[in-house]
Amino acid sequence: MIDIKNYNKDNVFGKILRKEIPSDPVYETEEVYAFKDINPQAPIHVVIIPKKEYCSFDDFSRSSEEKTILAMIRSIAIIADILKLKKGYRIISNIGDFGGQEIPHFHIHILGGKRLGRIITP
Ligand code: AMP
């Protein structure tokens, strides 16, 4: 298990869920919320988060209810349709320090709108 162990409510995505800071919504259900990334890394860059509290995809993978896992996974194609990503897109989830995770509330990035190239630049 990675070493982020306890969910810290004082993170940016927790604040967005509680509407303490604004966000630009793309899709929302009882289980998930998707909004535009504030610092887009591609012409289209949206972040999908569960409304329940998980530190990372690692934590989510170990601890989440099946209903929430299904909701997160199903939301990806729905959001891809909303964003009209017909030519393809990339999903990324950074996990922990070495994975480059900055915000410790589980999220999936969905990026598209151009040819994205190789997964990691050497
Ligand atoms: P990660 O590095 O995987 O934790 O990704 C965190 C992402 O959150 C980055 O792409 C940031 O640009 C994005 N981000 C940070 N603050 C906000 C915010 N207030 N609204 C939307 N996206 C944000």
mmCIF file of N, CA and C and ligand atoms in Angstrom:
data_model
loop_
_atom_site.group_PDB
_atom_site.id
_atom_site.type_symbol
_atom_site.label_atom_id
_atom_site.label_comp_id
_atom_site.label_asym_id
_atom_site.label_seq_id
_atom_site.Cartn_x
_atom_site.Cartn_y
_atom_site.Cartn_z
ATOM 1 N N MET A 1 0.845 -1.202 0.000
ATOM 2 C CA MET A 1 0.000 0.000 0.000
ATOM 3 C C MET A 1 0.880 1.251 0.000
ATOM 4 N N ILE A 2 0.450 2.268 -0.759
ATOM 5 C CA ILE A 2 1.257 3.503 -0.775
ATOM 6 C C ILE A 2 1.073 4.259 0.536
ATOM 7 N N ASP A 3 1.939 5.242 0.744
ATOM 8 C CA ASP A 3 1.983 5.819 2.086
ATOM 9 C C ASP A 3 1.083 7.037 2.336
ATOM 10 N N ILE A 4 0.090 7.329 1.438
ATOM 11 C CA ILE A 4 -0.945 8.284 1.864
ATOM 12 C C ILE A 4 -1.998 7.400 2.525
ATOM 13 N N LYS A 5 -2.196 7.500 3.826
ATOM 14 C CA LYS A 5 -3.088 6.550 4.492
ATOM 15 C C LYS A 5 -4.432 7.147 4.884
ATOM 16 N N ASN A 6 -4.404 8.369 5.380
ATOM 17 C CA ASN A 6 -5.653 8.948 5.872
ATOM 18 C C ASN A 6 -6.106 10.083 4.965
ATOM 19 N N TYR A 7 -7.391 10.061 4.637
ATOM 20 C CA TYR A 7 -7.953 11.115 3.801
ATOM 21 C C TYR A 7 -7.914 12.436 4.555
ATOM 22 N N ASN A 8 -7.382 13.462 3.890
ATOM 23 C CA ASN A 8 -7.343 14.803 4.484
ATOM 24 C C ASN A 8 -8.409 15.667 3.815
ATOM 25 N N LYS A 9 -9.444 16.007 4.570
ATOM 26 C CA LYS A 9 -10.580 16.759 4.009
ATOM 27 C C LYS A 9 -10.164 18.125 3.461
ATOM 28 N N ASP A 10 -9.027 18.627 3.907
ATOM 29 C CA ASP A 10 -8.598 19.968 3.548
ATOM 30 C C ASP A 10 -7.838 19.953 2.212
ATOM 31 N N ASN A 11 -8.374 19.245 1.211
ATOM 32 C CA ASN A 11 -7.722 19.254 -0.101
ATOM 33 C C ASN A 11 -8.639 19.964 -1.089
ATOM 34 N N VAL A 12 -8.047 20.410 -2.211
ATOM 35 C CA VAL A 12 -8.789 21.260 -3.161
ATOM 36 C C VAL A 12 -10.055 20.570 -3.673
ATOM 37 N N PHE A 13 -9.985 19.271 -3.981
ATOM 38 C CA PHE A 13 -11.167 18.620 -4.548
ATOM 39 C C PHE A 13 -12.241 18.409 -3.477
ATOM 40 N N GLY A 14 -11.822 18.189 -2.240
ATOM 41 C CA GLY A 14 -12.791 18.152 -1.141
ATOM 42 C C GLY A 14 -13.511 19.493 -1.036
ATOM 43 N N LYS A 15 -12.748 20.567 -1.179
ATOM 44 C CA LYS A 15 -13.342 21.922 -1.103
ATOM 45 C C LYS A 15 -14.281 22.162 -2.279
ATOM 46 N N ILE A 16 -13.909 21.674 -3.456
ATOM 47 C CA ILE A 16 -14.793 21.812 -4.624
ATOM 48 C C ILE A 16 -16.100 21.054 -4.366
ATOM 49 N N LEU A 17 -16.010 19.839 -3.828
ATOM 50 C CA LEU A 17 -17.232 19.057 -3.554
ATOM 51 C C LEU A 17 -18.134 19.762 -2.551
ATOM 52 N N ARG A 18 -17.531 20.417 -1.577
ATOM 53 C CA ARG A 18 -18.328 21.137 -0.564
ATOM 54 C C ARG A 18 -18.724 22.539 -1.036
ATOM 55 N N LYS A 19 -18.343 22.877 -2.278
ATOM 56 C CA LYS A 19 -18.629 24.174 -2.897
ATOM 57 C C LYS A 19 -17.995 25.333 -2.129
ATOM 58 N N GLU A 20 -16.882 25.057 -1.498
ATOM 59 C CA GLU A 20 -16.134 26.117 -0.814
ATOM 60 C C GLU A 20 -15.284 26.898 -1.812
ATOM 61 N N ILE A 21 -14.939 26.230 -2.937
ATOM 62 C CA ILE A 21 -14.288 26.929 -4.045
ATOM 63 C C ILE A 21 -15.012 26.541 -5.335
ATOM 64 N N PRO A 22 -14.988 27.463 -6.323
ATOM 65 C CA PRO A 22 -15.776 27.207 -7.534
ATOM 66 C C PRO A 22 -15.125 26.182 -8.464
ATOM 67 N N SER A 23 -15.944 25.626 -9.356
ATOM 68 C CA SER A 23 -15.438 24.735 -10.398
ATOM 69 C C SER A 23 -16.352 24.877 -11.600
ATOM 70 N N ASP A 24 -15.892 24.345 -12.718
ATOM 71 C CA ASP A 24 -16.625 24.476 -13.980
ATOM 72 C C ASP A 24 -17.174 23.086 -14.332
ATOM 73 N N PRO A 25 -18.443 22.814 -14.032
ATOM 74 C CA PRO A 25 -18.954 21.442 -14.129
ATOM 75 C C PRO A 25 -19.116 20.932 -15.557
ATOM 76 N N VAL A 26 -18.910 19.617 -15.689
ATOM 77 C CA VAL A 26 -19.113 18.940 -16.978
ATOM 78 C C VAL A 26 -20.182 17.851 -16.829
ATOM 79 N N TYR A 27 -20.198 17.172 -15.671
ATOM 80 C CA TYR A 27 -21.107 16.030 -15.474
ATOM 81 C C TYR A 27 -21.211 15.769 -13.972
ATOM 82 N N GLU A 28 -22.409 15.397 -13.533
ATOM 83 C CA GLU A 28 -22.571 15.100 -12.101
ATOM 84 C C GLU A 28 -23.666 14.064 -11.899
ATOM 85 N N THR A 29 -23.411 13.113 -10.999
ATOM 86 C CA THR A 29 -24.425 12.161 -10.555
ATOM 87 C C THR A 29 -24.355 12.108 -9.029
ATOM 88 N N GLU A 30 -25.135 11.199 -8.456
ATOM 89 C CA GLU A 30 -25.097 10.986 -7.005
ATOM 90 C C GLU A 30 -23.691 10.572 -6.533
ATOM 91 N N GLU A 31 -22.968 9.847 -7.401
ATOM 92 C CA GLU A 31 -21.672 9.267 -7.011
ATOM 93 C C GLU A 31 -20.457 10.049 -7.482
ATOM 94 N N VAL A 32 -20.561 10.711 -8.638
ATOM 95 C CA VAL A 32 -19.358 11.314 -9.240
ATOM 96 C C VAL A 32 -19.587 12.770 -9.634
ATOM 97 N N TYR A 33 -18.464 13.476 -9.767
ATOM 98 C CA TYR A 33 -18.501 14.855 -10.250
ATOM 99 C C TYR A 33 -17.328 15.044 -11.209
ATOM 100 N N ALA A 34 -17.583 15.672 -12.346
ATOM 101 C CA ALA A 34 -16.518 15.955 -13.312
ATOM 102 C C ALA A 34 -16.527 17.439 -13.628
ATOM 103 N N PHE A 35 -15.333 18.015 -13.705
ATOM 104 C CA PHE A 35 -15.207 19.457 -13.929
ATOM 105 C C PHE A 35 -13.922 19.728 -14.702
ATOM 106 N N LYS A 36 -13.834 20.937 -15.279
ATOM 107 C CA LYS A 36 -12.664 21.279 -16.095
ATOM 108 C C LYS A 36 -11.446 21.498 -15.215
ATOM 109 N N ASP A 37 -10.311 20.977 -15.672
ATOM 110 C CA ASP A 37 -9.050 21.208 -14.960
ATOM 111 C C ASP A 37 -8.670 22.687 -15.103
ATOM 112 N N ILE A 38 -8.218 23.269 -13.997
ATOM 113 C CA ILE A 38 -7.899 24.705 -13.969
ATOM 114 C C ILE A 38 -6.633 25.021 -14.778
ATOM 115 N N ASN A 39 -5.804 24.019 -15.009
ATOM 116 C CA ASN A 39 -4.529 24.224 -15.727
ATOM 117 C C ASN A 39 -4.413 23.143 -16.807
ATOM 118 N N PRO A 40 -5.225 23.285 -17.879
ATOM 119 C CA PRO A 40 -5.355 22.179 -18.842
ATOM 120 C C PRO A 40 -4.036 21.821 -19.528
ATOM 121 N N GLN A 41 -3.801 20.524 -19.641
ATOM 122 C CA GLN A 41 -2.585 20.000 -20.278
ATOM 123 C C GLN A 41 -2.863 19.534 -21.709
ATOM 124 N N ALA A 42 -4.074 19.760 -22.192
ATOM 125 C CA ALA A 42 -4.475 19.416 -23.557
ATOM 126 C C ALA A 42 -5.673 20.319 -23.878
ATOM 127 N N PRO A 43 -6.081 20.401 -25.152
ATOM 128 C CA PRO A 43 -7.230 21.270 -25.479
ATOM 129 C C PRO A 43 -8.469 20.931 -24.647
ATOM 130 N N ILE A 44 -8.655 19.655 -24.340
ATOM 131 C CA ILE A 44 -9.737 19.244 -23.430
ATOM 132 C C ILE A 44 -9.100 18.515 -22.248
ATOM 133 N N HIS A 45 -9.408 18.990 -21.043
ATOM 134 C CA HIS A 45 -8.832 18.363 -19.839
ATOM 135 C C HIS A 45 -9.857 18.480 -18.707
ATOM 136 N N VAL A 46 -10.416 17.336 -18.371
ATOM 137 C CA VAL A 46 -11.459 17.271 -17.343
ATOM 138 C C VAL A 46 -10.991 16.316 -16.251
ATOM 139 N N VAL A 47 -11.410 16.601 -15.022
ATOM 140 C CA VAL A 47 -11.072 15.748 -13.885
ATOM 141 C C VAL A 47 -12.373 15.119 -13.370
ATOM 142 N N ILE A 48 -12.337 13.806 -13.142
ATOM 143 C CA ILE A 48 -13.513 13.087 -12.625
ATOM 144 C C ILE A 48 -13.180 12.631 -11.208
ATOM 145 N N ILE A 49 -14.061 12.930 -10.271
ATOM 146 C CA ILE A 49 -13.823 12.508 -8.880
ATOM 147 C C ILE A 49 -15.055 11.798 -8.314
ATOM 148 N N PRO A 50 -14.829 10.840 -7.415
ATOM 149 C CA PRO A 50 -15.978 10.298 -6.681
ATOM 150 C C PRO A 50 -16.365 11.289 -5.587
ATOM 151 N N LYS A 51 -17.630 11.286 -5.213
ATOM 152 C CA LYS A 51 -18.049 12.178 -4.130
ATOM 153 C C LYS A 51 -17.622 11.633 -2.767
ATOM 154 N N LYS A 52 -17.412 10.313 -2.709
ATOM 155 C CA LYS A 52 -16.921 9.740 -1.453
ATOM 156 C C LYS A 52 -15.409 9.982 -1.338
ATOM 157 N N GLU A 53 -14.901 9.824 -0.136
ATOM 158 C CA GLU A 53 -13.530 10.246 0.168
ATOM 159 C C GLU A 53 -12.532 9.097 0.029
ATOM 160 N N TYR A 54 -11.709 9.160 -1.024
ATOM 161 C CA TYR A 54 -10.596 8.226 -1.215
ATOM 162 C C TYR A 54 -9.357 9.045 -1.535
ATOM 163 N N CYS A 55 -8.224 8.635 -0.972
ATOM 164 C CA CYS A 55 -6.984 9.410 -1.146
ATOM 165 C C CYS A 55 -6.440 9.315 -2.567
ATOM 166 N N SER A 56 -6.622 8.155 -3.193
ATOM 167 C CA SER A 56 -5.973 7.899 -4.495
ATOM 168 C C SER A 56 -6.687 6.724 -5.166
ATOM 169 N N PHE A 57 -6.278 6.417 -6.386
ATOM 170 C CA PHE A 57 -6.829 5.246 -7.082
ATOM 171 C C PHE A 57 -6.451 3.974 -6.318
ATOM 172 N N ASP A 58 -5.282 3.979 -5.705
ATOM 173 C CA ASP A 58 -4.856 2.821 -4.909
ATOM 174 C C ASP A 58 -5.840 2.579 -3.755
ATOM 175 N N ASP A 59 -6.159 3.635 -3.025
ATOM 176 C CA ASP A 59 -7.111 3.559 -1.914
ATOM 177 C C ASP A 59 -8.495 3.138 -2.439
ATOM 178 N N PHE A 60 -8.914 3.763 -3.550
ATOM 179 C CA PHE A 60 -10.216 3.461 -4.164
ATOM 180 C C PHE A 60 -10.297 1.991 -4.577
ATOM 181 N N SER A 61 -9.230 1.515 -5.196
ATOM 182 C CA SER A 61 -9.178 0.130 -5.681
ATOM 183 C C SER A 61 -9.311 -0.872 -4.529
ATOM 184 N N ARG A 62 -8.722 -0.527 -3.391
ATOM 185 C CA ARG A 62 -8.780 -1.426 -2.233
ATOM 186 C C ARG A 62 -10.094 -1.329 -1.464
ATOM 187 N N SER A 63 -10.643 -0.106 -1.343
ATOM 188 C CA SER A 63 -11.667 0.144 -0.324
ATOM 189 C C SER A 63 -13.064 0.446 -0.837
ATOM 190 N N SER A 64 -13.200 0.791 -2.128
ATOM 191 C CA SER A 64 -14.488 1.332 -2.572
ATOM 192 C C SER A 64 -15.560 0.256 -2.745
ATOM 193 N N GLU A 65 -16.792 0.693 -2.549
ATOM 194 C CA GLU A 65 -17.945 -0.177 -2.848
ATOM 195 C C GLU A 65 -18.036 -0.384 -4.363
ATOM 196 N N GLU A 66 -18.565 -1.540 -4.775
ATOM 197 C CA GLU A 66 -18.689 -1.839 -6.209
ATOM 198 C C GLU A 66 -19.530 -0.793 -6.933
ATOM 199 N N LYS A 67 -20.558 -0.320 -6.275
ATOM 200 C CA LYS A 67 -21.447 0.693 -6.872
ATOM 201 C C LYS A 67 -20.661 1.958 -7.274
ATOM 202 N N THR A 68 -19.714 2.339 -6.448
ATOM 203 C CA THR A 68 -18.936 3.557 -6.715
ATOM 204 C C THR A 68 -17.896 3.288 -7.808
ATOM 205 N N ILE A 69 -17.313 2.092 -7.789
ATOM 206 C CA ILE A 69 -16.357 1.732 -8.846
ATOM 207 C C ILE A 69 -17.069 1.762 -10.199
ATOM 208 N N LEU A 70 -18.234 1.152 -10.235
ATOM 209 C CA LEU A 70 -19.010 1.121 -11.482
ATOM 210 C C LEU A 70 -19.347 2.538 -11.941
ATOM 211 N N ALA A 71 -19.759 3.365 -11.014
ATOM 212 C CA ALA A 71 -20.139 4.744 -11.363
ATOM 213 C C ALA A 71 -18.947 5.505 -11.943
ATOM 214 N N MET A 72 -17.774 5.345 -11.346
ATOM 215 C CA MET A 72 -16.588 6.047 -11.857
ATOM 216 C C MET A 72 -16.232 5.541 -13.257
ATOM 217 N N ILE A 73 -16.203 4.226 -13.420
ATOM 218 C CA ILE A 73 -15.787 3.670 -14.718
ATOM 219 C C ILE A 73 -16.816 4.005 -15.807
ATOM 220 N N ARG A 74 -18.079 3.835 -15.490
ATOM 221 C CA ARG A 74 -19.126 4.147 -16.480
ATOM 222 C C ARG A 74 -19.115 5.630 -16.857
ATOM 223 N N SER A 75 -18.756 6.492 -15.929
ATOM 224 C CA SER A 75 -18.793 7.940 -16.203
ATOM 225 C C SER A 75 -17.794 8.332 -17.295
ATOM 226 N N ILE A 76 -16.732 7.548 -17.466
ATOM 227 C CA ILE A 76 -15.673 7.952 -18.402
ATOM 228 C C ILE A 76 -16.216 8.057 -19.833
ATOM 229 N N ALA A 77 -16.894 7.025 -20.296
ATOM 230 C CA ALA A 77 -17.402 7.051 -21.683
ATOM 231 C C ALA A 77 -18.529 8.076 -21.839
ATOM 232 N N ILE A 78 -19.320 8.251 -20.772
ATOM 233 C CA ILE A 78 -20.395 9.253 -20.836
ATOM 234 C C ILE A 78 -19.774 10.644 -21.004
ATOM 235 N N ILE A 79 -18.734 10.904 -20.230
ATOM 236 C CA ILE A 79 -18.064 12.215 -20.308
ATOM 237 C C ILE A 79 -17.337 12.370 -21.648
ATOM 238 N N ALA A 80 -16.739 11.295 -22.146
ATOM 239 C CA ALA A 80 -16.091 11.346 -23.477
ATOM 240 C C ALA A 80 -17.118 11.732 -24.543
ATOM 241 N N ASP A 81 -18.342 11.214 -24.417
ATOM 242 C CA ASP A 81 -19.405 11.589 -25.363
ATOM 243 C C ASP A 81 -19.784 13.055 -25.192
ATOM 244 N N ILE A 82 -19.937 13.495 -23.945
ATOM 245 C CA ILE A 82 -20.289 14.908 -23.688
ATOM 246 C C ILE A 82 -19.225 15.823 -24.316
ATOM 247 N N LEU A 83 -17.968 15.409 -24.198
ATOM 248 C CA LEU A 83 -16.849 16.232 -24.684
ATOM 249 C C LEU A 83 -16.563 16.025 -26.179
ATOM 250 N N LYS A 84 -17.345 15.096 -26.798
ATOM 251 C CA LYS A 84 -17.216 14.802 -28.236
ATOM 252 C C LYS A 84 -15.784 14.345 -28.603
ATOM 253 N N LEU A 85 -15.252 13.461 -27.799
ATOM 254 C CA LEU A 85 -13.881 12.985 -28.018
ATOM 255 C C LEU A 85 -13.884 11.783 -28.963
ATOM 256 N N LYS A 86 -14.415 11.997 -30.153
ATOM 257 C CA LYS A 86 -14.644 10.896 -31.095
ATOM 258 C C LYS A 86 -13.345 10.275 -31.601
ATOM 259 N N LYS A 87 -12.277 11.040 -31.638
ATOM 260 C CA LYS A 87 -11.017 10.519 -32.197
ATOM 261 C C LYS A 87 -10.142 9.859 -31.149
ATOM 262 N N GLY A 88 -10.616 9.809 -29.916
ATOM 263 C CA GLY A 88 -9.828 9.167 -28.862
ATOM 264 C C GLY A 88 -9.431 10.148 -27.782
ATOM 265 N N TYR A 89 -8.957 9.580 -26.711
ATOM 266 C CA TYR A 89 -8.585 10.396 -25.550
ATOM 267 C C TYR A 89 -7.700 9.553 -24.635
ATOM 268 N N ARG A 90 -7.230 10.169 -23.570
ATOM 269 C CA ARG A 90 -6.384 9.440 -22.602
ATOM 270 C C ARG A 90 -6.950 9.655 -21.212
ATOM 271 N N ILE A 91 -6.923 8.588 -20.401
ATOM 272 C CA ILE A 91 -7.221 8.754 -18.978
ATOM 273 C C ILE A 91 -5.937 8.494 -18.195
ATOM 274 N N ILE A 92 -5.768 9.288 -17.151
ATOM 275 C CA ILE A 92 -4.575 9.183 -16.295
ATOM 276 C C ILE A 92 -5.039 9.290 -14.852
ATOM 277 N N SER A 93 -4.452 8.490 -13.978
ATOM 278 C CA SER A 93 -4.635 8.707 -12.545
ATOM 279 C C SER A 93 -3.263 8.627 -11.875
ATOM 280 N N ASN A 94 -2.798 9.752 -11.384
ATOM 281 C CA ASN A 94 -1.514 9.814 -10.689
ATOM 282 C C ASN A 94 -1.718 9.330 -9.260
ATOM 283 N N ILE A 95 -0.778 8.502 -8.784
ATOM 284 C CA ILE A 95 -0.933 7.885 -7.462
ATOM 285 C C ILE A 95 0.314 8.153 -6.631
ATOM 286 N N GLY A 96 0.142 8.904 -5.554
ATOM 287 C CA GLY A 96 1.226 9.104 -4.592
ATOM 288 C C GLY A 96 2.356 9.982 -5.122
ATOM 289 N N ASP A 97 3.377 10.090 -4.312
ATOM 290 C CA ASP A 97 4.503 10.980 -4.589
ATOM 291 C C ASP A 97 5.198 10.630 -5.904
ATOM 292 N N PHE A 98 5.611 9.397 -6.071
ATOM 293 C CA PHE A 98 6.332 9.016 -7.287
ATOM 294 C C PHE A 98 5.412 9.007 -8.503
ATOM 295 N N GLY A 99 4.108 8.864 -8.296
ATOM 296 C CA GLY A 99 3.150 8.920 -9.403
ATOM 297 C C GLY A 99 2.802 10.342 -9.800
ATOM 298 N N GLY A 100 3.282 11.327 -9.055
ATOM 299 C CA GLY A 100 3.047 12.729 -9.404
ATOM 300 C C GLY A 100 1.699 13.268 -8.950
ATOM 301 N N GLN A 101 1.098 12.622 -7.946
ATOM 302 C CA GLN A 101 -0.216 13.083 -7.469
ATOM 303 C C GLN A 101 -0.049 14.322 -6.597
ATOM 304 N N GLU A 102 -0.781 15.393 -6.951
ATOM 305 C CA GLU A 102 -0.703 16.632 -6.159
ATOM 306 C C GLU A 102 -1.874 16.755 -5.204
ATOM 307 N N ILE A 103 -3.041 16.321 -5.635
ATOM 308 C CA ILE A 103 -4.247 16.510 -4.811
ATOM 309 C C ILE A 103 -4.705 15.148 -4.287
ATOM 310 N N PRO A 104 -4.710 14.978 -2.962
ATOM 311 C CA PRO A 104 -4.955 13.643 -2.386
ATOM 312 C C PRO A 104 -6.436 13.284 -2.222
ATOM 313 N N HIS A 105 -7.212 13.544 -3.279
ATOM 314 C CA HIS A 105 -8.588 13.017 -3.406
ATOM 315 C C HIS A 105 -8.586 12.306 -4.747
ATOM 316 N N PHE A 106 -8.890 11.008 -4.759
ATOM 317 C CA PHE A 106 -8.835 10.214 -5.987
ATOM 318 C C PHE A 106 -9.478 10.940 -7.166
ATOM 319 N N HIS A 107 -8.758 10.977 -8.281
ATOM 320 C CA HIS A 107 -9.309 11.577 -9.492
ATOM 321 C C HIS A 107 -8.741 10.901 -10.726
ATOM 322 N N ILE A 108 -9.542 10.940 -11.785
ATOM 323 C CA ILE A 108 -9.112 10.474 -13.101
ATOM 324 C C ILE A 108 -9.108 11.681 -14.027
ATOM 325 N N HIS A 109 -7.964 11.901 -14.681
ATOM 326 C CA HIS A 109 -7.882 12.947 -15.697
ATOM 327 C C HIS A 109 -8.384 12.367 -17.014
ATOM 328 N N ILE A 110 -9.156 13.142 -17.760
ATOM 329 C CA ILE A 110 -9.516 12.764 -19.127
ATOM 330 C C ILE A 110 -9.026 13.882 -20.040
ATOM 331 N N LEU A 111 -8.143 13.484 -20.964
ATOM 332 C CA LEU A 111 -7.457 14.469 -21.816
ATOM 333 C C LEU A 111 -7.694 14.144 -23.280
ATOM 334 N N GLY A 112 -7.878 15.173 -24.098
ATOM 335 C CA GLY A 112 -8.080 14.935 -25.518
ATOM 336 C C GLY A 112 -8.118 16.229 -26.294
ATOM 337 N N GLY A 113 -8.638 16.108 -27.512
ATOM 338 C CA GLY A 113 -8.765 17.279 -28.373
ATOM 339 C C GLY A 113 -7.590 17.452 -29.315
ATOM 340 N N LYS A 114 -6.580 16.591 -29.173
ATOM 341 C CA LYS A 114 -5.463 16.561 -30.130
ATOM 342 C C LYS A 114 -4.778 15.192 -30.000
ATOM 343 N N ARG A 115 -3.904 14.878 -30.939
ATOM 344 C CA ARG A 115 -3.117 13.641 -30.828
ATOM 345 C C ARG A 115 -2.136 13.819 -29.673
ATOM 346 N N LEU A 116 -2.184 12.934 -28.699
ATOM 347 C CA LEU A 116 -1.436 13.154 -27.455
ATOM 348 C C LEU A 116 -0.021 12.561 -27.463
ATOM 349 N N GLY A 117 0.298 11.747 -28.442
ATOM 350 C CA GLY A 117 1.652 11.191 -28.500
ATOM 351 C C GLY A 117 1.851 10.069 -27.500
ATOM 352 N N ARG A 118 3.114 9.765 -27.245
ATOM 353 C CA ARG A 118 3.438 8.635 -26.362
ATOM 354 C C ARG A 118 3.027 8.951 -24.927
ATOM 355 N N ILE A 119 2.853 7.909 -24.141
ATOM 356 C CA ILE A 119 2.339 8.085 -22.773
ATOM 357 C C ILE A 119 3.273 8.902 -21.893
ATOM 358 N N ILE A 120 4.588 8.660 -22.008
ATOM 359 C CA ILE A 120 5.563 9.414 -21.205
ATOM 360 C C ILE A 120 6.667 9.868 -22.150
ATOM 361 N N THR A 121 7.019 11.153 -22.077
ATOM 362 C CA THR A 121 8.125 11.641 -22.887
ATOM 363 C C THR A 121 9.436 11.139 -22.275
ATOM 364 N N PRO A 122 10.287 10.475 -23.070
ATOM 365 C CA PRO A 122 11.539 9.934 -22.487
ATOM 366 C C PRO A 122 12.445 11.058 -21.975
HETATM 367 P P1 AMP B 1 -2.732 15.465 -9.860
HETATM 368 O O1 AMP B 1 -1.359 16.032 -10.106
HETATM 369 O O2 AMP B 1 -2.993 14.191 -10.611
HETATM 370 O O3 AMP B 1 -3.061 15.395 -8.396
HETATM 371 O O4 AMP B 1 -3.732 16.484 -10.543
HETATM 372 C C1 AMP B 1 -4.266 17.584 -9.908
HETATM 373 C C2 AMP B 1 -4.926 18.427 -10.966
HETATM 374 O O5 AMP B 1 -5.833 19.295 -10.347
HETATM 375 C C3 AMP B 1 -3.963 19.296 -11.791
HETATM 376 O O6 AMP B 1 -4.112 18.968 -13.171
HETATM 377 C C4 AMP B 1 -4.422 20.726 -11.488
HETATM 378 O O7 AMP B 1 -4.333 21.579 -12.602
HETATM 379 C C5 AMP B 1 -5.866 20.501 -11.076
HETATM 380 N N1 AMP B 1 -6.434 21.531 -10.202
HETATM 381 C C6 AMP B 1 -5.858 22.104 -9.123
HETATM 382 N N2 AMP B 1 -6.692 22.996 -8.545
HETATM 383 C C7 AMP B 1 -7.828 22.972 -9.287
HETATM 384 C C8 AMP B 1 -9.074 23.664 -9.223
HETATM 385 N N3 AMP B 1 -9.326 24.561 -8.262
HETATM 386 N N4 AMP B 1 -10.013 23.392 -10.161
HETATM 387 C C9 AMP B 1 -9.763 22.493 -11.140
HETATM 388 N N5 AMP B 1 -8.622 21.793 -11.252
HETATM 389 C C10 AMP B 1 -7.663 22.033 -10.350
#
